[in-house]
PDBQT receptor file of N, H, CA, C and O in Angstrom, charges set to zero:
ATOM      1  N   MET A   1       1.100  -1.100  -0.250  1.00  0.00    +0.000 N 
ATOM      2  CA  MET A   1       0.111   0.528  -0.013  1.00  0.00    +0.000 C 
ATOM      3  C   MET A   1       0.977   1.468   0.048  1.00  0.00    +0.000 C 
ATOM      4  O   MET A   1       1.842   1.703   0.892  1.00  0.00    +0.000 OA
ATOM      5  N   ASP A   2       0.644   2.081  -1.065  1.00  0.00    +0.000 N 
ATOM      6  H   ASP A   2      -0.058   1.890  -1.750  1.00  0.00    +0.000 HD
ATOM      7  CA  ASP A   2       1.236   3.269  -1.004  1.00  0.00    +0.000 C 
ATOM      8  C   ASP A   2       1.027   4.810   0.414  1.00  0.00    +0.000 C 
ATOM      9  O   ASP A   2       0.135   4.999   1.241  1.00  0.00    +0.000 OA
ATOM     10  N   LYS A   3       2.043   5.443   0.166  1.00  0.00    +0.000 N 
ATOM     11  H   LYS A   3       2.768   5.290  -0.505  1.00  0.00    +0.000 HD
ATOM     12  CA  LYS A   3       1.656   6.412   1.215  1.00  0.00    +0.000 C 
ATOM     13  C   LYS A   3       0.588   7.239   0.686  1.00  0.00    +0.000 C 
ATOM     14  O   LYS A   3       0.081   8.077   1.431  1.00  0.00    +0.000 OA
ATOM     15  N   THR A   4       0.216   7.119  -0.412  1.00  0.00    +0.000 N 
ATOM     16  H   THR A   4       0.627   6.438  -1.018  1.00  0.00    +0.000 HD
ATOM     17  CA  THR A   4      -0.792   8.335  -0.784  1.00  0.00    +0.000 C 
ATOM     18  C   THR A   4      -2.459   7.614  -0.377  1.00  0.00    +0.000 C 
ATOM     19  O   THR A   4      -3.297   8.153   0.345  1.00  0.00    +0.000 OA
ATOM     20  N   MET A   5      -2.553   6.684  -0.867  1.00  0.00    +0.000 N 
ATOM     21  H   MET A   5      -1.872   6.246  -1.454  1.00  0.00    +0.000 HD
ATOM     22  CA  MET A   5      -3.596   5.533  -0.193  1.00  0.00    +0.000 C 
ATOM     23  C   MET A   5      -3.622   5.618   1.488  1.00  0.00    +0.000 C 
ATOM     24  O   MET A   5      -4.638   6.028   2.049  1.00  0.00    +0.000 OA
ATOM     25  N   MET A   6      -2.660   5.280   2.107  1.00  0.00    +0.000 N 
ATOM     26  H   MET A   6      -1.835   4.947   1.650  1.00  0.00    +0.000 HD
ATOM     27  CA  MET A   6      -2.893   5.536   4.031  1.00  0.00    +0.000 C 
ATOM     28  C   MET A   6      -2.930   6.785   4.262  1.00  0.00    +0.000 C 
ATOM     29  O   MET A   6      -3.051   7.016   5.465  1.00  0.00    +0.000 OA
ATOM     30  N   ALA A   7      -2.881   7.618   3.666  1.00  0.00    +0.000 N 
ATOM     31  H   ALA A   7      -2.783   7.430   2.688  1.00  0.00    +0.000 HD
ATOM     32  CA  ALA A   7      -2.803   8.972   3.868  1.00  0.00    +0.000 C 
ATOM     33  C   ALA A   7      -4.393   9.496   3.671  1.00  0.00    +0.000 C 
ATOM     34  O   ALA A   7      -4.973  10.112   4.565  1.00  0.00    +0.000 OA
ATOM     35  N   VAL A   8      -5.025   9.165   2.365  1.00  0.00    +0.000 N 
ATOM     36  H   VAL A   8      -4.554   8.665   1.638  1.00  0.00    +0.000 HD
ATOM     37  CA  VAL A   8      -6.754   9.611   2.125  1.00  0.00    +0.000 C 
ATOM     38  C   VAL A   8      -7.207   8.499   3.326  1.00  0.00    +0.000 C 
ATOM     39  O   VAL A   8      -8.044   8.905   4.132  1.00  0.00    +0.000 OA
ATOM     40  N   ILE A   9      -6.692   7.109   3.485  1.00  0.00    +0.000 N 
ATOM     41  H   ILE A   9      -6.012   6.779   2.831  1.00  0.00    +0.000 HD
ATOM     42  CA  ILE A   9      -7.578   6.353   4.126  1.00  0.00    +0.000 C 
ATOM     43  C   ILE A   9      -7.515   6.858   5.835  1.00  0.00    +0.000 C 
ATOM     44  O   ILE A   9      -8.436   6.474   6.556  1.00  0.00    +0.000 OA
ATOM     45  N   GLY A  10      -6.339   7.772   6.472  1.00  0.00    +0.000 N 
ATOM     46  H   GLY A  10      -5.591   8.084   5.886  1.00  0.00    +0.000 HD
ATOM     47  CA  GLY A  10      -6.208   8.526   7.316  1.00  0.00    +0.000 C 
ATOM     48  C   GLY A  10      -6.801   9.896   7.823  1.00  0.00    +0.000 C 
ATOM     49  O   GLY A  10      -6.814  10.463   8.916  1.00  0.00    +0.000 OA
ATOM     50  N   VAL A  11      -7.281  10.184   6.579  1.00  0.00    +0.000 N 
ATOM     51  H   VAL A  11      -7.271   9.724   5.692  1.00  0.00    +0.000 HD
ATOM     52  CA  VAL A  11      -8.105  11.643   6.644  1.00  0.00    +0.000 C 
ATOM     53  C   VAL A  11      -9.541  10.883   6.864  1.00  0.00    +0.000 C 
ATOM     54  O   VAL A  11     -10.162  11.218   7.872  1.00  0.00    +0.000 OA
ATOM     55  N   VAL A  12     -10.086   9.954   6.066  1.00  0.00    +0.000 N 
ATOM     56  H   VAL A  12      -9.581   9.682   5.246  1.00  0.00    +0.000 HD
ATOM     57  CA  VAL A  12     -11.302   9.774   6.115  1.00  0.00    +0.000 C 
ATOM     58  C   VAL A  12     -11.840   9.210   7.116  1.00  0.00    +0.000 C 
ATOM     59  O   VAL A  12     -13.054   9.076   7.274  1.00  0.00    +0.000 OA
ATOM     60  N   LEU A  13     -10.710   8.727   8.094  1.00  0.00    +0.000 N 
ATOM     61  H   LEU A  13      -9.724   8.836   7.966  1.00  0.00    +0.000 HD
ATOM     62  CA  LEU A  13     -11.048   8.143   9.958  1.00  0.00    +0.000 C 
ATOM     63  C   LEU A  13     -11.059   8.895  10.086  1.00  0.00    +0.000 C 
ATOM     64  O   LEU A  13     -12.231   9.198  10.308  1.00  0.00    +0.000 OA
ATOM     65  N   GLY A  14     -10.146  10.134  10.160  1.00  0.00    +0.000 N 
ATOM     66  H   GLY A  14      -9.194   9.888   9.979  1.00  0.00    +0.000 HD
ATOM     67  CA  GLY A  14     -10.323  10.663  11.294  1.00  0.00    +0.000 C 
ATOM     68  C   GLY A  14     -11.454  12.409  10.893  1.00  0.00    +0.000 C 
ATOM     69  O   GLY A  14     -11.508  13.353  11.682  1.00  0.00    +0.000 OA
ATOM     70  N   LEU A  15     -11.902  12.380  10.058  1.00  0.00    +0.000 N 
ATOM     71  H   LEU A  15     -11.858  11.613   9.418  1.00  0.00    +0.000 HD
ATOM     72  CA  LEU A  15     -12.743  12.723   9.453  1.00  0.00    +0.000 C 
ATOM     73  C   LEU A  15     -13.984  12.043  10.430  1.00  0.00    +0.000 C 
ATOM     74  O   LEU A  15     -14.406  12.478  11.502  1.00  0.00    +0.000 OA
ATOM     75  N   ALA A  16     -14.453  10.713   9.608  1.00  0.00    +0.000 N 
ATOM     76  H   ALA A  16     -14.111  10.359   8.738  1.00  0.00    +0.000 HD
ATOM     77  CA  ALA A  16     -15.247  10.347  10.834  1.00  0.00    +0.000 C 
ATOM     78  C   ALA A  16     -15.243  10.212  12.182  1.00  0.00    +0.000 C 
ATOM     79  O   ALA A  16     -16.239   9.884  12.827  1.00  0.00    +0.000 OA
ATOM     80  N   ILE A  17     -14.133  10.458  12.663  1.00  0.00    +0.000 N 
ATOM     81  H   ILE A  17     -13.324  10.724  12.139  1.00  0.00    +0.000 HD
ATOM     82  CA  ILE A  17     -14.124  10.611  14.227  1.00  0.00    +0.000 C 
ATOM     83  C   ILE A  17     -14.429  11.682  14.893  1.00  0.00    +0.000 C 
ATOM     84  O   ILE A  17     -14.666  11.796  16.096  1.00  0.00    +0.000 OA
ATOM     85  N   ALA A  18     -14.410  12.726  13.793  1.00  0.00    +0.000 N 
ATOM     86  H   ALA A  18     -14.217  12.633  12.816  1.00  0.00    +0.000 HD
ATOM     87  CA  ALA A  18     -14.251  13.670  13.971  1.00  0.00    +0.000 C 
ATOM     88  C   ALA A  18     -16.207  14.191  14.627  1.00  0.00    +0.000 C 
ATOM     89  O   ALA A  18     -16.799  14.530  15.652  1.00  0.00    +0.000 OA
ATOM     90  N   ILE A  19     -16.455  13.916  13.152  1.00  0.00    +0.000 N 
ATOM     91  H   ILE A  19     -15.974  13.641  12.319  1.00  0.00    +0.000 HD
ATOM     92  CA  ILE A  19     -17.884  14.471  13.329  1.00  0.00    +0.000 C 
ATOM     93  C   ILE A  19     -18.581  13.143  14.335  1.00  0.00    +0.000 C 
ATOM     94  O   ILE A  19     -19.726  13.570  14.487  1.00  0.00    +0.000 OA
ATOM     95  N   GLY A  20     -18.533  12.057  14.943  1.00  0.00    +0.000 N 
ATOM     96  H   GLY A  20     -17.603  11.710  14.820  1.00  0.00    +0.000 HD
ATOM     97  CA  GLY A  20     -18.372  11.073  15.677  1.00  0.00    +0.000 C 
ATOM     98  C   GLY A  20     -18.990  12.097  16.985  1.00  0.00    +0.000 C 
ATOM     99  O   GLY A  20     -20.151  12.424  17.231  1.00  0.00    +0.000 OA
ATOM    100  N   VAL A  21     -17.768  12.422  17.651  1.00  0.00    +0.000 N 
ATOM    101  H   VAL A  21     -16.825  12.156  17.450  1.00  0.00    +0.000 HD
ATOM    102  CA  VAL A  21     -17.050  13.244  18.608  1.00  0.00    +0.000 C 
ATOM    103  C   VAL A  21     -17.534  14.636  18.687  1.00  0.00    +0.000 C 
ATOM    104  O   VAL A  21     -17.149  15.497  19.478  1.00  0.00    +0.000 OA
ATOM    105  N   ILE A  22     -18.816  14.793  17.366  1.00  0.00    +0.000 N 
ATOM    106  H   ILE A  22     -19.129  14.094  16.724  1.00  0.00    +0.000 HD
ATOM    107  CA  ILE A  22     -19.298  16.515  17.593  1.00  0.00    +0.000 C 
ATOM    108  C   ILE A  22     -20.688  16.031  17.512  1.00  0.00    +0.000 C 
ATOM    109  O   ILE A  22     -21.628  16.734  17.881  1.00  0.00    +0.000 OA
ATOM    110  N   GLN A  23     -20.867  14.594  16.938  1.00  0.00    +0.000 N 
ATOM    111  H   GLN A  23     -20.104  14.022  16.639  1.00  0.00    +0.000 HD
ATOM    112  CA  GLN A  23     -22.435  14.780  17.102  1.00  0.00    +0.000 C 
ATOM    113  C   GLN A  23     -22.777  13.923  18.405  1.00  0.00    +0.000 C 
ATOM    114  O   GLN A  23     -23.960  13.748  18.696  1.00  0.00    +0.000 OA
ATOM    115  N   ALA A  24     -21.512  13.259  19.380  1.00  0.00    +0.000 N 
ATOM    116  H   ALA A  24     -20.551  13.402  19.143  1.00  0.00    +0.000 HD
ATOM    117  CA  ALA A  24     -21.875  12.743  20.103  1.00  0.00    +0.000 C 
ATOM    118  C   ALA A  24     -22.656  13.350  21.419  1.00  0.00    +0.000 C 
ATOM    119  O   ALA A  24     -23.461  12.922  22.245  1.00  0.00    +0.000 OA
ATOM    120  N   MET A  25     -21.931  14.653  21.138  1.00  0.00    +0.000 N 
ATOM    121  H   MET A  25     -21.277  15.000  20.467  1.00  0.00    +0.000 HD
ATOM    122  CA  MET A  25     -22.013  15.850  22.605  1.00  0.00    +0.000 C 
ATOM    123  C   MET A  25     -23.615  16.380  22.548  1.00  0.00    +0.000 C 
ATOM    124  O   MET A  25     -24.215  16.775  23.547  1.00  0.00    +0.000 OA
ATOM    125  N   GLN A  26     -24.344  16.296  20.848  1.00  0.00    +0.000 N 
ATOM    126  H   GLN A  26     -23.856  15.975  20.036  1.00  0.00    +0.000 HD
ATOM    127  CA  GLN A  26     -25.717  16.376  21.200  1.00  0.00    +0.000 C 
ATOM    128  C   GLN A  26     -26.743  15.274  20.725  1.00  0.00    +0.000 C 
ATOM    129  O   GLN A  26     -27.628  15.698  19.983  1.00  0.00    +0.000 OA
ATOM    130  N   PRO A  27     -26.777  13.531  21.122  1.00  0.00    +0.000 N 
ATOM    131  CA  PRO A  27     -27.386  12.925  20.744  1.00  0.00    +0.000 C 
ATOM    132  C   PRO A  27     -28.620  12.812  20.585  1.00  0.00    +0.000 C 
ATOM    133  O   PRO A  27     -29.291  12.776  21.617  1.00  0.00    +0.000 OA
ATOM    134  N   THR A  28     -29.116  12.748  19.660  1.00  0.00    +0.000 N 
ATOM    135  H   THR A  28     -28.571  12.778  18.822  1.00  0.00    +0.000 HD
ATOM    136  CA  THR A  28     -31.206  12.496  19.387  1.00  0.00    +0.000 C 
ATOM    137  C   THR A  28     -31.423  10.924  19.246  1.00  0.00    +0.000 C 
ATOM    138  O   THR A  28     -31.959  10.199  20.085  1.00  0.00    +0.000 OA
ATOM    139  N   LEU A  29     -30.908  10.552  18.038  1.00  0.00    +0.000 N 
ATOM    140  H   LEU A  29     -30.473  11.141  17.356  1.00  0.00    +0.000 HD
ATOM    141  CA  LEU A  29     -30.796   9.097  17.898  1.00  0.00    +0.000 C 
ATOM    142  C   LEU A  29     -28.943   8.221  17.610  1.00  0.00    +0.000 C 
ATOM    143  O   LEU A  29     -27.909   8.672  17.117  1.00  0.00    +0.000 OA
ATOM    144  N   ALA A  30     -29.276   6.919  18.179  1.00  0.00    +0.000 N 
ATOM    145  H   ALA A  30     -30.116   6.553  18.580  1.00  0.00    +0.000 HD
ATOM    146  CA  ALA A  30     -28.046   6.237  17.615  1.00  0.00    +0.000 C 
ATOM    147  C   ALA A  30     -28.026   5.749  16.743  1.00  0.00    +0.000 C 
ATOM    148  O   ALA A  30     -29.021   5.169  16.310  1.00  0.00    +0.000 OA
ATOM    149  N   TYR A  31     -26.583   5.791  15.959  1.00  0.00    +0.000 N 
ATOM    150  H   TYR A  31     -25.775   6.263  16.311  1.00  0.00    +0.000 HD
ATOM    151  CA  TYR A  31     -26.494   5.569  14.202  1.00  0.00    +0.000 C 
ATOM    152  C   TYR A  31     -25.581   4.859  14.353  1.00  0.00    +0.000 C 
ATOM    153  O   TYR A  31     -24.923   5.210  15.332  1.00  0.00    +0.000 OA
ATOM    154  N   THR A  32     -25.146   3.902  13.800  1.00  0.00    +0.000 N 
ATOM    155  H   THR A  32     -25.681   3.616  13.004  1.00  0.00    +0.000 HD
ATOM    156  CA  THR A  32     -23.748   3.504  13.752  1.00  0.00    +0.000 C 
ATOM    157  C   THR A  32     -23.123   2.956  12.350  1.00  0.00    +0.000 C 
ATOM    158  O   THR A  32     -23.588   1.977  11.767  1.00  0.00    +0.000 OA
ATOM    159  N   CYS A  33     -22.217   3.572  11.971  1.00  0.00    +0.000 N 
ATOM    160  H   CYS A  33     -21.839   4.367  12.445  1.00  0.00    +0.000 HD
ATOM    161  CA  CYS A  33     -21.607   3.657  10.507  1.00  0.00    +0.000 C 
ATOM    162  C   CYS A  33     -22.241   1.798  10.046  1.00  0.00    +0.000 C 
ATOM    163  O   CYS A  33     -22.520   0.899  10.839  1.00  0.00    +0.000 OA
ATOM    164  N   PRO A  34     -22.272   1.782   9.122  1.00  0.00    +0.000 N 
ATOM    165  CA  PRO A  34     -22.145   0.302   8.647  1.00  0.00    +0.000 C 
ATOM    166  C   PRO A  34     -20.895  -0.147   7.673  1.00  0.00    +0.000 C 
ATOM    167  O   PRO A  34     -20.737  -1.194   7.044  1.00  0.00    +0.000 OA
ATOM    168  N   ILE A  35     -20.143   0.913   7.768  1.00  0.00    +0.000 N 
ATOM    169  H   ILE A  35     -20.271   1.762   8.279  1.00  0.00    +0.000 HD
ATOM    170  CA  ILE A  35     -19.379   0.550   6.772  1.00  0.00    +0.000 C 
ATOM    171  C   ILE A  35     -17.345   0.444   8.372  1.00  0.00    +0.000 C 
ATOM    172  O   ILE A  35     -16.328  -0.249   8.410  1.00  0.00    +0.000 OA
ATOM    173  N   CYS A  36     -17.792   1.322   9.038  1.00  0.00    +0.000 N 
ATOM    174  H   CYS A  36     -18.618   1.885   9.007  1.00  0.00    +0.000 HD
ATOM    175  CA  CYS A  36     -16.527   1.529   9.887  1.00  0.00    +0.000 C 
ATOM    176  C   CYS A  36     -16.439   1.013  11.393  1.00  0.00    +0.000 C 
ATOM    177  O   CYS A  36     -15.408   0.723  12.001  1.00  0.00    +0.000 OA
ATOM    178  N   GLY A  37     -18.266   0.946  12.040  1.00  0.00    +0.000 N 
ATOM    179  H   GLY A  37     -19.103   1.182  11.546  1.00  0.00    +0.000 HD
ATOM    180  CA  GLY A  37     -18.553   0.606  13.001  1.00  0.00    +0.000 C 
ATOM    181  C   GLY A  37     -18.150   1.035  13.703  1.00  0.00    +0.000 C 
ATOM    182  O   GLY A  37     -17.694   0.462  14.692  1.00  0.00    +0.000 OA
ATOM    183  N   ILE A  38     -18.130   2.961  13.379  1.00  0.00    +0.000 N 
ATOM    184  H   ILE A  38     -18.500   3.427  12.576  1.00  0.00    +0.000 HD
ATOM    185  CA  ILE A  38     -18.965   3.790  14.459  1.00  0.00    +0.000 C 
ATOM    186  C   ILE A  38     -19.887   4.530  14.635  1.00  0.00    +0.000 C 
ATOM    187  O   ILE A  38     -20.592   4.987  13.736  1.00  0.00    +0.000 OA
ATOM    188  N   GLY A  39     -20.004   4.745  15.809  1.00  0.00    +0.000 N 
ATOM    189  H   GLY A  39     -19.431   4.373  16.539  1.00  0.00    +0.000 HD
ATOM    190  CA  GLY A  39     -21.415   5.349  16.664  1.00  0.00    +0.000 C 
ATOM    191  C   GLY A  39     -21.286   6.518  16.158  1.00  0.00    +0.000 C 
ATOM    192  O   GLY A  39     -20.234   7.157  16.128  1.00  0.00    +0.000 OA
ATOM    193  N   PHE A  40     -22.620   6.957  15.621  1.00  0.00    +0.000 N 
ATOM    194  H   PHE A  40     -23.474   6.438  15.646  1.00  0.00    +0.000 HD
ATOM    195  CA  PHE A  40     -22.733   8.128  15.291  1.00  0.00    +0.000 C 
ATOM    196  C   PHE A  40     -24.559   8.566  15.561  1.00  0.00    +0.000 C 
ATOM    197  O   PHE A  40     -25.533   7.816  15.486  1.00  0.00    +0.000 OA
ATOM    198  N   ALA A  41     -24.497  10.206  15.922  1.00  0.00    +0.000 N 
ATOM    199  H   ALA A  41     -23.707  10.815  15.983  1.00  0.00    +0.000 HD
ATOM    200  CA  ALA A  41     -25.909  10.489  16.634  1.00  0.00    +0.000 C 
ATOM    201  C   ALA A  41     -26.930  11.303  15.085  1.00  0.00    +0.000 C 
ATOM    202  O   ALA A  41     -26.594  12.383  14.600  1.00  0.00    +0.000 OA
ATOM    203  N   THR A  42     -27.709  10.771  14.755  1.00  0.00    +0.000 N 
ATOM    204  H   THR A  42     -27.983   9.893  15.149  1.00  0.00    +0.000 HD
ATOM    205  CA  THR A  42     -28.267  11.518  13.783  1.00  0.00    +0.000 C 
ATOM    206  C   THR A  42     -29.511  12.336  14.338  1.00  0.00    +0.000 C 
ATOM    207  O   THR A  42     -29.950  12.336  15.488  1.00  0.00    +0.000 OA
ATOM    208  N   TYR A  43     -30.038  13.141  13.056  1.00  0.00    +0.000 N 
ATOM    209  H   TYR A  43     -29.681  13.141  12.122  1.00  0.00    +0.000 HD
ATOM    210  CA  TYR A  43     -30.849  14.344  13.461  1.00  0.00    +0.000 C 
ATOM    211  C   TYR A  43     -31.752  14.731  12.521  1.00  0.00    +0.000 C 
ATOM    212  O   TYR A  43     -31.630  15.185  11.383  1.00  0.00    +0.000 OA
ATOM    213  N   ASP A  44     -32.824  14.424  13.316  1.00  0.00    +0.000 N 
ATOM    214  H   ASP A  44     -32.923  14.055  14.240  1.00  0.00    +0.000 HD
ATOM    215  CA  ASP A  44     -33.917  14.586  12.327  1.00  0.00    +0.000 C 
ATOM    216  C   ASP A  44     -34.841  16.031  12.217  1.00  0.00    +0.000 C 
ATOM    217  O   ASP A  44     -35.741  16.127  11.382  1.00  0.00    +0.000 OA
TER     218      ASP A  44
């Protein structure tokens, strides 16, 4: 695996974690990402 691909994966995971942390501060409904298994909060 080349460094570019690793960097892209790192950025995507970083964003997913950041979004999860931000949304976890004000949860309404629990939602788990089917791809990465990270829990998110959804807003209706």
